[in-house]
CSV table of C-alpha atoms and ligand atoms in Angstrom, one decimal:
chain,number,residue,atom,x,y,z
A,100,MET,CA,64.8,12.6,8.4
A,101,ILE,CA,65.1,16.3,7.5
A,102,LYS,CA,62.5,16.9,10.2
A,103,PHE,CA,64.8,15.2,12.7
A,104,PHE,CA,67.9,17.3,11.7
A,105,ASN,CA,65.7,20.3,12.1
A,106,SER,CA,64.3,19.3,15.4
A,107,MET,CA,65.1,21.0,18.7
A,108,ILE,CA,66.5,17.8,20.1
A,109,PHE,CA,69.1,17.3,17.3
A,110,LYS,CA,70.1,21.0,17.4
A,111,GLY,CA,70.4,20.9,21.2
A,112,VAL,CA,72.6,17.8,21.1
A,113,VAL,CA,74.8,19.3,18.3
A,114,ALA,CA,75.1,22.6,20.3
A,115,HIS,CA,76.0,20.6,23.4
A,116,LEU,CA,78.7,18.6,21.5
A,117,LEU,CA,80.2,21.8,20.1
A,118,LEU,CA,80.3,23.5,23.4
A,119,PHE,CA,81.9,20.4,24.9
A,120,VAL,CA,84.5,20.2,22.1
A,121,ILE,CA,85.5,23.9,22.7
A,122,LEU,CA,85.8,23.4,26.4
A,123,PHE,CA,87.7,20.1,25.9
A,124,MET,CA,90.1,21.6,23.4
A,125,SER,CA,90.8,24.7,25.6
A,126,SER,CA,91.9,22.5,28.5
A,127,PHE,CA,93.3,19.5,26.5
A,128,ASP,CA,95.5,17.2,28.6
A,129,TYR,CA,96.8,13.7,27.5
A,130,ASN,CA,96.1,12.2,30.9
A,131,VAL,CA,93.8,9.1,30.3
A,132,ALA,CA,92.1,9.4,33.7
A,133,HIS,CA,91.3,13.0,33.1
A,134,PHE,CA,90.0,12.1,29.6
A,135,ASN,CA,87.7,9.4,31.1
A,136,SER,CA,86.3,11.7,33.7
A,137,VAL,CA,85.7,14.4,31.0
A,138,LEU,CA,83.9,11.8,28.9
A,139,ALA,CA,81.8,10.7,31.9
A,140,ASN,CA,80.9,14.4,32.5
A,141,TYR,CA,80.1,14.8,28.9
A,142,PHE,CA,77.6,11.9,28.9
A,143,PHE,CA,76.1,13.0,32.2
A,144,SER,CA,75.4,16.5,31.0
A,145,LEU,CA,74.2,15.2,27.6
A,146,LEU,CA,71.7,13.0,29.5
A,147,PHE,CA,70.5,16.1,31.3
A,148,VAL,CA,70.2,18.1,28.1
A,149,LEU,CA,68.3,15.3,26.4
A,150,VAL,CA,65.8,15.0,29.3
A,151,PHE,CA,65.2,18.7,29.2
A,152,LEU,CA,64.9,18.9,25.4
A,153,ILE,CA,62.5,15.9,25.3
A,154,HIS,CA,60.4,17.5,27.9
A,155,GLN,CA,60.3,20.8,26.0
A,156,HIS,CA,59.6,18.9,22.8
A,157,ARG,CA,56.6,17.1,24.4
A,158,MET,CA,55.2,20.5,25.5
A,159,ILE,CA,55.5,22.0,22.1
A,160,VAL,CA,53.9,18.9,20.4
A,161,ASN,CA,51.0,19.3,22.9
A,162,VAL,CA,50.6,23.0,22.0
A,163,SER,CA,50.6,22.3,18.3
A,164,ARG,CA,48.1,19.4,18.8
A,165,GLN,CA,45.8,21.9,20.6
A,166,MET,CA,46.1,24.4,17.7
A,167,ASN,CA,45.1,21.6,15.3
A,168,GLN,CA,42.0,20.9,17.4
A,169,ILE,CA,41.1,24.6,17.4
A,170,LYS,CA,41.5,24.6,13.6
A,171,ASN,CA,38.9,21.7,13.5
A,172,GLY,CA,36.5,23.6,15.7
A,173,TYR,CA,36.8,22.0,19.1
A,174,LEU,CA,38.9,22.5,22.2
A,175,THR,CA,40.2,20.0,24.8
A,176,LYS,CA,41.7,21.7,27.8
A,177,ASP,CA,44.5,19.1,28.2
A,178,LYS,CA,46.9,20.1,31.0
A,179,LEU,CA,50.5,20.8,30.0
A,180,PRO,CA,53.1,18.9,31.9
A,181,LYS,CA,54.9,21.3,34.2
A,182,GLY,CA,57.7,23.0,32.3
A,183,THR,CA,59.0,26.4,31.4
A,184,SER,CA,56.8,29.3,32.2
A,185,GLU,CA,57.2,30.8,28.7
A,186,ILE,CA,55.7,27.8,27.0
A,187,ASN,CA,53.0,27.5,29.7
A,188,GLU,CA,52.2,31.2,29.2
A,189,LEU,CA,52.0,30.7,25.4
A,190,TYR,CA,49.8,27.6,25.9
A,191,GLY,CA,47.4,29.7,28.1
A,192,GLU,CA,47.2,32.4,25.5
A,193,ILE,CA,46.6,29.8,22.8
A,194,LEU,CA,43.8,28.3,24.9
A,195,LYS,CA,42.1,31.7,25.3
A,196,LEU,CA,42.5,32.4,21.6
A,197,GLY,CA,41.1,28.9,20.9
A,198,GLU,CA,38.0,29.6,23.1
A,199,ASP,CA,37.4,32.8,21.2
A,200,ILE,CA,37.8,31.1,17.8
A,201,VAL,CA,35.6,28.1,18.8
A,202,ARG,CA,32.9,30.5,20.1
A,203,THR,CA,33.0,32.6,17.0
A,204,GLN,CA,32.8,29.5,14.8
A,205,ASN,CA,29.8,28.2,16.8
A,206,ASN,CA,28.1,31.6,16.4
A,207,LEU,CA,28.7,31.7,12.7
A,208,GLU,CA,27.4,28.1,12.4
A,209,ASN,CA,24.2,29.0,14.3
A,210,GLN,CA,23.7,32.1,12.2
A,211,ARG,CA,24.2,30.1,9.0
A,212,ASN,CA,21.7,27.5,10.2
A,213,GLN,CA,19.2,30.2,11.1
A,214,LEU,CA,19.6,31.8,7.7
A,215,ASP,CA,19.3,28.4,6.0
A,216,SER,CA,16.0,27.7,7.8
A,217,ILE,CA,14.7,31.3,7.2
A,218,LEU,CA,15.5,30.9,3.5
A,219,ALA,CA,14.0,27.4,3.4
A,220,TYR,CA,10.7,28.4,4.9
A,221,MET,CA,10.3,31.8,3.2
A,222,ILE,CA,7.3,32.1,0.9
A,223,ASP,CA,9.2,34.5,-1.2
A,224,GLY,CA,11.8,33.1,-3.6
A,225,VAL,CA,15.5,34.2,-3.1
A,226,ILE,CA,18.3,33.8,-5.6
A,227,ALA,CA,21.9,35.0,-5.1
A,228,THR,CA,24.5,35.4,-7.8
A,229,ASP,CA,28.2,35.9,-7.9
A,230,ARG,CA,29.6,39.2,-9.3
A,231,ARG,CA,29.3,37.9,-12.8
A,232,GLY,CA,25.6,37.1,-12.5
A,233,LYS,CA,25.9,33.4,-12.2
A,234,ILE,CA,23.5,31.8,-9.8
A,235,ILE,CA,25.2,30.5,-6.7
A,236,MET,CA,22.2,30.0,-4.4
A,237,ALA,CA,18.4,29.6,-4.7
A,238,ASN,CA,15.9,28.7,-2.0
A,239,LYS,CA,13.0,26.2,-2.3
A,240,SER,CA,10.4,28.8,-3.1
A,241,ALA,CA,12.5,30.2,-6.0
A,242,LEU,CA,12.9,26.6,-7.4
A,243,HIS,CA,9.2,26.1,-7.1
A,244,TYR,CA,8.2,29.4,-8.8
A,245,LEU,CA,10.7,28.9,-11.6
A,246,ASN,CA,9.8,25.2,-11.9
A,247,THR,CA,13.4,24.0,-11.8
A,248,THR,CA,15.9,22.1,-9.7
A,249,GLU,CA,19.0,23.3,-7.9
A,250,ALA,CA,21.2,21.3,-10.2
A,251,GLU,CA,19.7,22.9,-13.2
A,252,LEU,CA,19.8,26.4,-11.9
A,253,MET,CA,23.3,26.6,-10.4
A,254,GLN,CA,25.9,28.6,-12.5
A,255,LYS,CA,23.2,29.8,-14.9
A,256,ASN,CA,23.0,33.4,-15.8
A,257,ILE,CA,20.3,35.2,-13.7
A,258,VAL,CA,19.1,37.4,-16.6
A,259,GLU,CA,18.5,34.4,-18.9
A,260,THR,CA,17.0,32.3,-16.1
A,261,LEU,CA,14.4,35.1,-15.4
A,262,GLN,CA,13.9,35.7,-19.1
A,263,ILE,CA,14.4,39.4,-18.8
A,264,SER,CA,17.4,39.7,-21.2
A,265,GLU,CA,15.3,41.8,-23.6
A,266,GLN,CA,14.9,44.6,-21.1
A,267,TYR,CA,18.0,44.3,-18.9
A,268,ASN,CA,21.6,42.9,-18.8
A,269,PHE,CA,23.3,42.0,-15.6
A,270,TYR,CA,25.0,45.5,-15.3
A,271,ASP,CA,21.6,47.1,-15.5
A,272,LEU,CA,20.5,45.1,-12.5
A,273,LEU,CA,23.6,46.1,-10.6
A,274,GLU,CA,23.2,49.8,-11.5
A,275,LYS,CA,19.5,50.3,-11.4
A,276,GLU,CA,18.3,47.6,-9.0
A,277,PRO,CA,15.0,47.6,-10.9
A,278,GLU,CA,11.6,46.0,-10.0
A,279,VAL,CA,10.6,43.5,-12.6
A,280,VAL,CA,7.3,41.6,-13.2
A,281,ILE,CA,7.4,38.3,-14.9
A,282,GLU,CA,4.6,35.9,-15.8
A,283,THR,CA,5.6,32.2,-15.6
A,284,HIS,CA,4.3,28.7,-14.7
A,285,ASP,CA,5.3,27.2,-11.3
A,286,ALA,CA,6.1,23.5,-10.5
A,287,ASP,CA,2.3,22.8,-10.2
A,288,ASN,CA,1.9,24.3,-13.7
A,289,GLU,CA,-0.1,27.2,-12.2
A,290,ALA,CA,0.3,30.6,-13.9
A,291,VAL,CA,2.1,32.9,-11.5
A,292,SER,CA,2.9,36.6,-11.6
A,293,LEU,CA,6.2,37.3,-9.9
A,294,HIS,CA,7.3,40.7,-8.8
A,295,ILE,CA,11.1,40.7,-8.5
A,296,LYS,CA,13.3,43.1,-6.5
A,297,PHE,CA,17.0,43.2,-6.9
A,298,ALA,CA,19.6,44.3,-4.3
A,299,LEU,CA,23.4,44.3,-4.4
A,300,PHE,CA,25.4,42.7,-1.8
A,301,ARG,CA,28.9,43.9,-1.0
A,302,ARG,CA,31.8,42.9,1.2
A,303,GLU,CA,32.9,45.1,4.0
A,304,SER,CA,35.5,46.6,1.6
A,305,GLY,CA,32.7,47.8,-0.6
A,306,PHE,CA,33.5,45.4,-3.3
A,307,ILE,CA,30.4,44.0,-5.0
A,308,SER,CA,30.0,40.3,-4.4
A,309,GLY,CA,26.9,39.7,-6.4
A,310,ILE,CA,23.1,40.4,-6.5
A,311,ILE,CA,20.2,39.1,-4.5
A,312,ALA,CA,16.8,38.7,-6.3
A,313,VAL,CA,13.6,38.4,-4.2
A,314,LEU,CA,10.7,36.8,-6.1
A,315,HIS,CA,7.3,37.7,-4.6
A,316,ASP,CA,4.2,35.9,-5.8
A,317,MET,CA,1.6,38.6,-6.6
A,318,THR,CA,-0.8,36.3,-8.5
A,319,GLU,CA,-3.6,36.6,-5.9
A,320,GLN,CA,-3.2,40.3,-5.3
A,321,ASP,CA,-3.1,41.0,-9.0
A,322,LYS,CA,-6.2,38.9,-9.5
A,323,SER,CA,-8.1,40.5,-6.7
A,324,GLU,CA,-7.0,43.9,-7.8
A,325,ARG,CA,-8.3,43.2,-11.3
A,326,GLU,CA,-11.5,41.7,-9.9
A,327,ARG,CA,-12.0,44.7,-7.7
A,328,ARG,CA,-11.6,47.1,-10.6
A,329,LEU,CA,-13.9,45.0,-12.8
A,330,PHE,CA,-16.4,44.8,-10.0
A,331,VAL,CA,-16.5,48.6,-9.5
A,332,SER,CA,-16.9,49.1,-13.2
A,333,ASN,CA,-19.6,46.4,-13.5
A,334,VAL,CA,-21.6,47.9,-10.6
A,335,SER,CA,-21.4,51.4,-12.0
A,336,HIS,CA,-22.4,50.1,-15.4
A,337,GLU,CA,-25.3,47.9,-14.2
A,338,LEU,CA,-26.7,50.8,-12.1
A,339,ARG,CA,-26.2,53.5,-14.6
A,340,THR,CA,-28.2,51.8,-17.4
A,341,PRO,CA,-31.5,51.4,-15.5
A,342,LEU,CA,-31.0,54.8,-13.8
A,343,THR,CA,-30.5,56.5,-17.3
A,344,SER,CA,-33.7,54.9,-18.6
A,345,VAL,CA,-35.7,55.8,-15.4
A,346,LYS,CA,-34.4,59.4,-15.8
A,347,ALA,CA,-35.4,59.5,-19.5
A,348,TYR,CA,-38.9,58.3,-18.6
A,349,LEU,CA,-39.3,60.8,-15.8
A,350,GLU,CA,-38.1,63.6,-18.1
A,351,ALA,CA,-40.6,62.5,-20.8
A,352,LEU,CA,-43.3,62.5,-18.2
A,353,GLU,CA,-42.3,66.0,-17.1
A,354,ASP,CA,-42.3,67.2,-20.7
A,355,GLY,CA,-45.9,66.3,-21.2
A,356,ALA,CA,-46.2,62.5,-21.4
A,357,LEU,CA,-48.1,62.8,-18.1
A,358,ASP,CA,-51.1,64.2,-19.9
A,359,ASP,CA,-51.4,61.1,-22.0
A,360,LYS,CA,-52.7,58.6,-19.5
A,361,GLU,CA,-51.9,55.5,-21.4
A,362,THR,CA,-48.3,56.5,-22.2
A,363,ALA,CA,-47.8,57.8,-18.6
A,364,ALA,CA,-49.0,54.5,-17.2
A,365,SER,CA,-46.6,52.5,-19.4
A,366,PHE,CA,-43.6,54.9,-18.6
A,367,ILE,CA,-44.3,54.6,-14.9
A,368,ASN,CA,-44.6,50.8,-15.3
A,369,VAL,CA,-41.2,50.6,-17.0
A,370,SER,CA,-39.6,52.9,-14.4
A,371,LEU,CA,-41.0,50.7,-11.6
A,372,THR,CA,-39.6,47.5,-13.3
A,373,GLU,CA,-36.1,49.1,-13.6
A,374,THR,CA,-36.3,50.4,-10.0
A,375,ASN,CA,-37.2,46.9,-8.8
A,376,ARG,CA,-34.3,45.5,-10.7
A,377,MET,CA,-31.9,48.0,-9.1
A,378,ILE,CA,-33.3,47.1,-5.6
A,379,ARG,CA,-32.8,43.4,-6.4
A,380,MET,CA,-29.3,44.1,-7.6
A,381,ILE,CA,-28.4,46.1,-4.5
A,382,SER,CA,-29.8,43.5,-2.2
A,383,ASP,CA,-27.9,40.7,-4.1
A,384,LEU,CA,-24.7,42.9,-3.7
A,385,LEU,CA,-25.3,43.3,0.0
A,386,THR,CA,-25.7,39.5,0.4
A,387,LEU,CA,-22.4,38.9,-1.5
A,388,SER,CA,-20.6,41.5,0.5
A,389,ARG,CA,-21.8,39.9,3.7
A,390,MET,CA,-20.6,36.5,2.5
A,391,ASP,CA,-17.2,38.0,1.5
A,392,GLN,CA,-16.8,39.4,5.0
A,393,ASP,CA,-17.9,36.1,6.5
A,394,ARG,CA,-20.7,37.9,8.2
A,395,ILE,CA,-23.2,35.2,7.2
A,396,VAL,CA,-23.4,32.4,9.6
A,397,LEU,CA,-25.1,29.2,8.5
A,398,ASP,CA,-28.0,28.1,10.7
A,399,LYS,CA,-27.6,24.4,10.0
A,400,GLU,CA,-29.9,21.6,11.0
A,401,ILE,CA,-30.2,17.9,10.1
A,402,ILE,CA,-32.9,17.3,7.6
A,403,ASN,CA,-34.2,14.7,5.2
A,404,LEU,CA,-33.1,16.0,1.8
A,405,THR,CA,-35.8,14.2,-0.2
A,406,ALA,CA,-38.6,15.6,2.0
A,407,PHE,CA,-37.0,19.0,1.8
A,408,LEU,CA,-36.9,18.9,-2.0
A,409,ASP,CA,-40.5,17.6,-2.2
A,410,HIS,CA,-41.5,20.6,-0.1
A,411,GLN,CA,-39.7,23.1,-2.4
A,412,LEU,CA,-40.9,21.5,-5.6
A,413,ASN,CA,-44.6,21.3,-4.4
A,414,ARG,CA,-44.4,25.0,-3.6
A,415,LEU,CA,-43.0,25.8,-7.1
A,416,ASP,CA,-45.7,23.6,-8.6
A,417,GLN,CA,-48.3,25.8,-6.9
A,418,ILE,CA,-46.7,29.0,-8.1
A,419,LEU,CA,-46.7,27.6,-11.6
A,420,GLU,CA,-50.4,26.8,-11.4
A,421,THR,CA,-51.4,30.2,-10.1
A,422,ASP,CA,-48.8,32.2,-12.1
A,423,SER,CA,-50.4,35.1,-14.0
A,424,SER,CA,-47.3,37.1,-14.9
A,425,GLY,CA,-47.0,35.4,-18.2
A,426,LEU,CA,-43.2,34.9,-17.6
A,427,LEU,CA,-43.7,31.4,-16.2
A,428,THR,CA,-45.8,29.9,-19.0
A,429,SER,CA,-47.4,27.2,-17.0
A,430,ASP,CA,-46.6,24.4,-19.3
A,431,PHE,CA,-43.4,23.7,-17.3
A,432,THR,CA,-43.3,20.3,-15.6
A,433,LEU,CA,-41.1,19.5,-12.6
A,434,VAL,CA,-40.0,15.9,-12.7
A,435,ARG,CA,-38.8,14.4,-9.4
A,436,ASN,CA,-36.2,11.8,-10.4
A,437,TYR,CA,-35.4,10.4,-7.0
A,438,SER,CA,-36.8,7.8,-4.6
A,439,ASN,CA,-38.4,8.7,-1.3
A,440,ARG,CA,-35.6,7.0,0.7
A,441,PRO,CA,-34.6,9.5,3.4
A,442,ILE,CA,-31.2,11.1,2.9
A,443,TRP,CA,-30.0,12.9,6.0
A,444,VAL,CA,-27.9,16.0,5.5
A,445,GLU,CA,-26.9,18.9,7.7
A,446,ILE,CA,-27.8,22.2,5.9
A,447,ASP,CA,-29.1,25.7,6.4
A,448,THR,CA,-32.5,25.0,4.8
A,449,ASP,CA,-33.3,28.7,4.0
A,450,LYS,CA,-30.0,29.0,2.1
A,451,ILE,CA,-30.3,25.7,0.2
A,452,ALA,CA,-33.9,26.6,-0.7
A,453,GLN,CA,-32.5,29.8,-2.2
A,454,VAL,CA,-30.0,27.7,-4.2
A,455,VAL,CA,-32.8,25.4,-5.5
A,456,ASP,CA,-35.2,28.3,-6.2
A,457,ASN,CA,-32.5,30.3,-8.1
A,458,ILE,CA,-31.5,27.4,-10.3
A,459,ILE,CA,-35.1,26.4,-11.1
A,460,SER,CA,-36.2,30.0,-11.7
A,461,ASN,CA,-33.2,30.3,-14.2
A,462,ALA,CA,-34.5,27.2,-15.9
A,463,PHE,CA,-37.9,28.9,-16.2
A,464,LYS,CA,-36.3,32.1,-17.4
A,465,TYR,CA,-34.0,30.6,-20.0
A,466,SER,CA,-36.3,27.9,-21.4
A,467,PRO,CA,-38.4,30.0,-23.8
A,468,LYS,CA,-41.0,27.4,-24.6
A,469,GLY,CA,-41.3,25.8,-21.2
A,470,GLY,CA,-40.6,22.1,-21.1
A,471,VAL,CA,-39.5,19.5,-18.5
A,472,ILE,CA,-37.2,20.4,-15.6
A,473,THR,CA,-35.8,17.3,-14.0
A,474,ILE,CA,-34.5,17.2,-10.4
A,475,SER,CA,-32.3,14.2,-9.6
A,476,VAL,CA,-30.5,13.1,-6.4
A,477,GLU,CA,-27.6,10.7,-6.2
A,478,THR,CA,-25.9,9.7,-3.0
A,479,ARG,CA,-22.2,9.0,-3.4
A,480,GLU,CA,-19.4,8.0,-1.0
A,481,LYS,CA,-18.9,11.4,0.7
A,482,ASP,CA,-21.5,13.6,-0.8
A,483,VAL,CA,-24.9,13.8,-2.3
A,484,LEU,CA,-25.3,15.2,-5.8
A,485,ILE,CA,-28.4,17.2,-6.7
A,486,SER,CA,-28.8,17.9,-10.4
A,487,ILE,CA,-31.4,20.2,-12.1
A,488,SER,CA,-31.7,19.8,-15.9
A,489,ASP,CA,-33.8,21.9,-18.2
A,490,GLN,CA,-34.5,21.7,-22.0
A,491,GLY,CA,-33.9,25.4,-22.5
A,492,MET,CA,-31.6,27.5,-24.6
A,493,GLY,CA,-28.4,26.0,-23.0
A,494,ILE,CA,-25.1,27.7,-22.4
A,495,PRO,CA,-22.2,27.9,-24.9
A,496,ARG,CA,-19.2,25.7,-23.7
A,497,ALA,CA,-16.9,28.8,-23.5
A,498,ASP,CA,-19.3,30.5,-21.0
A,499,LEU,CA,-19.7,27.5,-18.7
A,500,VAL,CA,-16.6,28.3,-16.5
A,501,LYS,CA,-17.5,31.9,-16.1
A,502,ILE,CA,-21.2,31.5,-15.3
A,503,PHE,CA,-20.6,31.7,-11.6
A,504,ASP,CA,-18.6,35.0,-11.8
A,505,ARG,CA,-20.2,38.2,-10.5
A,506,PHE,CA,-22.3,40.0,-13.1
A,507,TYR,CA,-21.5,37.4,-15.8
A,508,ARG,CA,-24.3,36.9,-18.2
A,509,VAL,CA,-24.1,35.0,-21.4
A,510,ASP,CA,-23.7,37.7,-24.0
A,511,ASN,CA,-26.8,37.3,-26.1
A,512,ALA,CA,-29.2,40.2,-26.2
A,513,SER,CA,-32.2,38.1,-27.0
A,514,ARG,CA,-31.8,35.8,-24.0
A,515,ASN,CA,-31.4,38.7,-21.5
A,516,SER,CA,-33.7,41.3,-22.9
A,517,LYS,CA,-37.0,39.9,-21.6
A,518,VAL,CA,-35.8,38.6,-18.3
A,519,GLY,CA,-33.8,41.5,-16.9
A,520,GLY,CA,-31.5,39.5,-14.6
A,521,THR,CA,-28.6,40.9,-12.6
A,522,GLY,CA,-26.0,38.3,-13.3
A,523,LEU,CA,-25.5,37.9,-9.5
A,524,GLY,CA,-27.9,35.0,-8.7
A,525,LEU,CA,-25.5,32.2,-9.6
A,526,SER,CA,-22.6,33.9,-7.7
A,527,ILE,CA,-24.7,33.8,-4.6
A,528,VAL,CA,-25.7,30.2,-5.3
A,529,HIS,CA,-22.0,29.3,-5.7
A,530,ASP,CA,-21.0,31.0,-2.5
A,531,ILE,CA,-23.8,29.3,-0.5
A,532,VAL,CA,-22.8,25.8,-1.8
A,533,LYS,CA,-19.2,26.5,-1.0
A,534,MET,CA,-20.1,27.6,2.5
A,535,HIS,CA,-21.7,24.2,3.0
A,536,GLY,CA,-18.5,22.5,1.9
A,537,GLY,CA,-20.0,21.5,-1.5
A,538,ASN,CA,-19.2,22.2,-5.1
A,539,ILE,CA,-21.3,23.4,-8.0
A,540,PHE,CA,-20.9,23.1,-11.7
A,541,ALA,CA,-22.9,23.6,-14.9
A,542,ASN,CA,-23.1,21.4,-18.0
A,543,SER,CA,-24.6,22.0,-21.3
A,544,GLU,CA,-24.3,20.4,-24.7
A,545,GLY,CA,-24.4,23.9,-26.2
A,546,GLU,CA,-26.9,26.5,-27.4
A,547,GLY,CA,-30.5,25.2,-27.6
A,548,LYS,CA,-29.6,21.8,-26.0
A,549,GLY,CA,-30.6,22.5,-22.3
A,550,THR,CA,-28.5,23.0,-19.2
A,551,THR,CA,-27.8,20.9,-16.1
A,552,PHE,CA,-26.7,22.5,-12.9
A,553,SER,CA,-25.3,20.1,-10.3
A,554,PHE,CA,-24.3,20.8,-6.8
A,555,THR,CA,-23.0,18.6,-4.0
A,556,LEU,CA,-23.6,18.6,-0.2
A,557,PRO,CA,-21.5,16.7,2.3
A,558,TYR,CA,-23.2,13.4,3.2
A,559,SER,CA,-22.2,10.2,5.0
A,560,SER,CA,-24.2,7.0,4.5
A,561,GLU,CA,-23.5,6.1,8.2
A,562,ASN,CA,-25.7,9.1,9.2
A,563,THR,CA,-28.7,7.7,7.4
A,564,GLU,CA,-29.5,5.0,10.0
A,565,GLU,CA,-28.3,7.1,12.9
A,566,TRP,CA,-30.6,10.0,12.1
A,567,ASP,CA,-33.6,8.0,11.0
A,568,ASP,CA,-35.7,9.2,13.9
A,569,PHE,CA,-35.3,12.9,13.1
A,570,ASP,CA,-38.4,14.9,12.2
A,571,ASP,CA,-38.6,15.3,8.5
A,572,SER,CA,-41.5,17.8,8.2
A,573,PHE,CA,-41.1,21.3,6.8
B,862,LIG,P1,-29.3,36.4,-14.0
B,862,LIG,O1,-29.8,37.3,-13.0
B,862,LIG,O2,-28.8,37.1,-15.3
B,862,LIG,O3,-30.2,35.2,-14.3
B,862,LIG,P2,-27.5,34.5,-12.9
B,862,LIG,O4,-26.3,34.7,-12.2
B,862,LIG,O5,-28.6,33.7,-12.3
B,862,LIG,O6,-28.0,35.9,-13.4
B,862,LIG,O7,-27.2,33.8,-14.3
B,862,LIG,C1,-26.1,34.2,-15.1
B,862,LIG,C2,-26.3,33.9,-16.5
B,862,LIG,O8,-26.3,32.5,-16.8
B,862,LIG,C3,-27.7,34.3,-17.0
B,862,LIG,O9,-27.7,35.7,-17.4
B,862,LIG,C4,-27.9,33.4,-18.2
B,862,LIG,O10,-27.3,34.0,-19.4
B,862,LIG,C5,-27.1,32.2,-17.8
B,862,LIG,N1,-28.0,31.1,-17.3
B,862,LIG,C6,-28.2,30.8,-16.0
B,862,LIG,N2,-29.1,29.7,-15.9
B,862,LIG,C7,-29.3,29.3,-17.2
B,862,LIG,C8,-30.1,28.2,-17.8
B,862,LIG,N3,-30.8,27.4,-17.0
B,862,LIG,N4,-30.1,28.1,-19.1
B,862,LIG,C9,-29.4,29.0,-19.9
B,862,LIG,N5,-28.7,30.0,-19.4
B,862,LIG,C10,-28.6,30.2,-18.1
């Protein structure tokens, strides 16, 4: 009701009535005919005023509807009914303003969508807080790294969430924008090392709105940096020890040991052994480095694995029979625990021969009193499992996972002193098996209880019939 009393139509009618009353009073005359004609004029002019006002009212309602649409982000360019040029002009201006607003709104929307997709697909985690340090936004990666959900994280304090409250409070983060490293477990329960950078974000006025934290996963870099340092120190150490002993022997020879033929011969012999070990180590290192750089290409062919293993084992049997070095006490027996059924696999025979040789020569090296070395083959759904078991000194459980690391040797002076290994053989074996798409693992019940090395090679039972006419000679 109040709206009606306030409306343009009501006010127009009241103004018209007042105007009429003033005019009527100023020329008042008791003549009835005159009165009737004045009344007729009044209603006629009121009709005219009403038509005009209703028309104006409709135009203004149109303009305000258009403004409502602009507010909701879209624009229909309805034509205004013909009317006063002032309102049409206002309407034109509102349309232009509306176009600008709608365009700006669309741009903002696009930018926000772009930003949302960037944040969603970023590998780095991003967390934003308000100016009191309460988390107001976190992307998927941040939730993954911190092993949490959006609902759990929102409104939590960033310092407590990142568990850095012992070193920093929120104002330290604002003032110093430090770089922080935290160790945590991600949603896959993997240990991750996160490097976190903080940056303030401000409004145009300069007023601080909050802080942005970027979480960068450095686990791999940290690990490879640690491994690189360890590798350099291992190489230096492994080369320094034999070089120092060769140097000592050479100095002793120079100081007179050369005159004593027997001593000289033994010194030269030891120096040669050490030098050979260094050469072996350097060639192993070169092989590993080539593998690291993917410079080794497998020369694969389809072969019958059982025939291939027979060939390798017969060769080793021959070496054992003719061995005169004393290292391979010939009481070793190689047991073939597999049938002669052909098993077709696609491998680089030289490389897999190196794997078999290395594992079996380790079995010789680390089985002090000889014994039985059993080679078994088992075909499974997607691979073939080759196991080589010995009855030697075994490997402590704690060392089993590290046995394939570069330079790793089980720390027992008695086991390594006589065999002089480099600790690189199993790393090469591991890399070769991986290059073939297989896996390798070691098992041992513990010290003195023997060791089993098992590795897999990709295999499909369908191939067995398909490839039966391949040549299986070596
Ligand atoms: P190495 O040149 O020292 O033999 P490897 O990489 O071949 O280097 O082997 C690493 C270590 O694993 C060896 O030093 C040894 O301690 C242990 N090892 C390997 N094979 C056996 C085995 N069959 N029995 C017991 N220990 C083994």
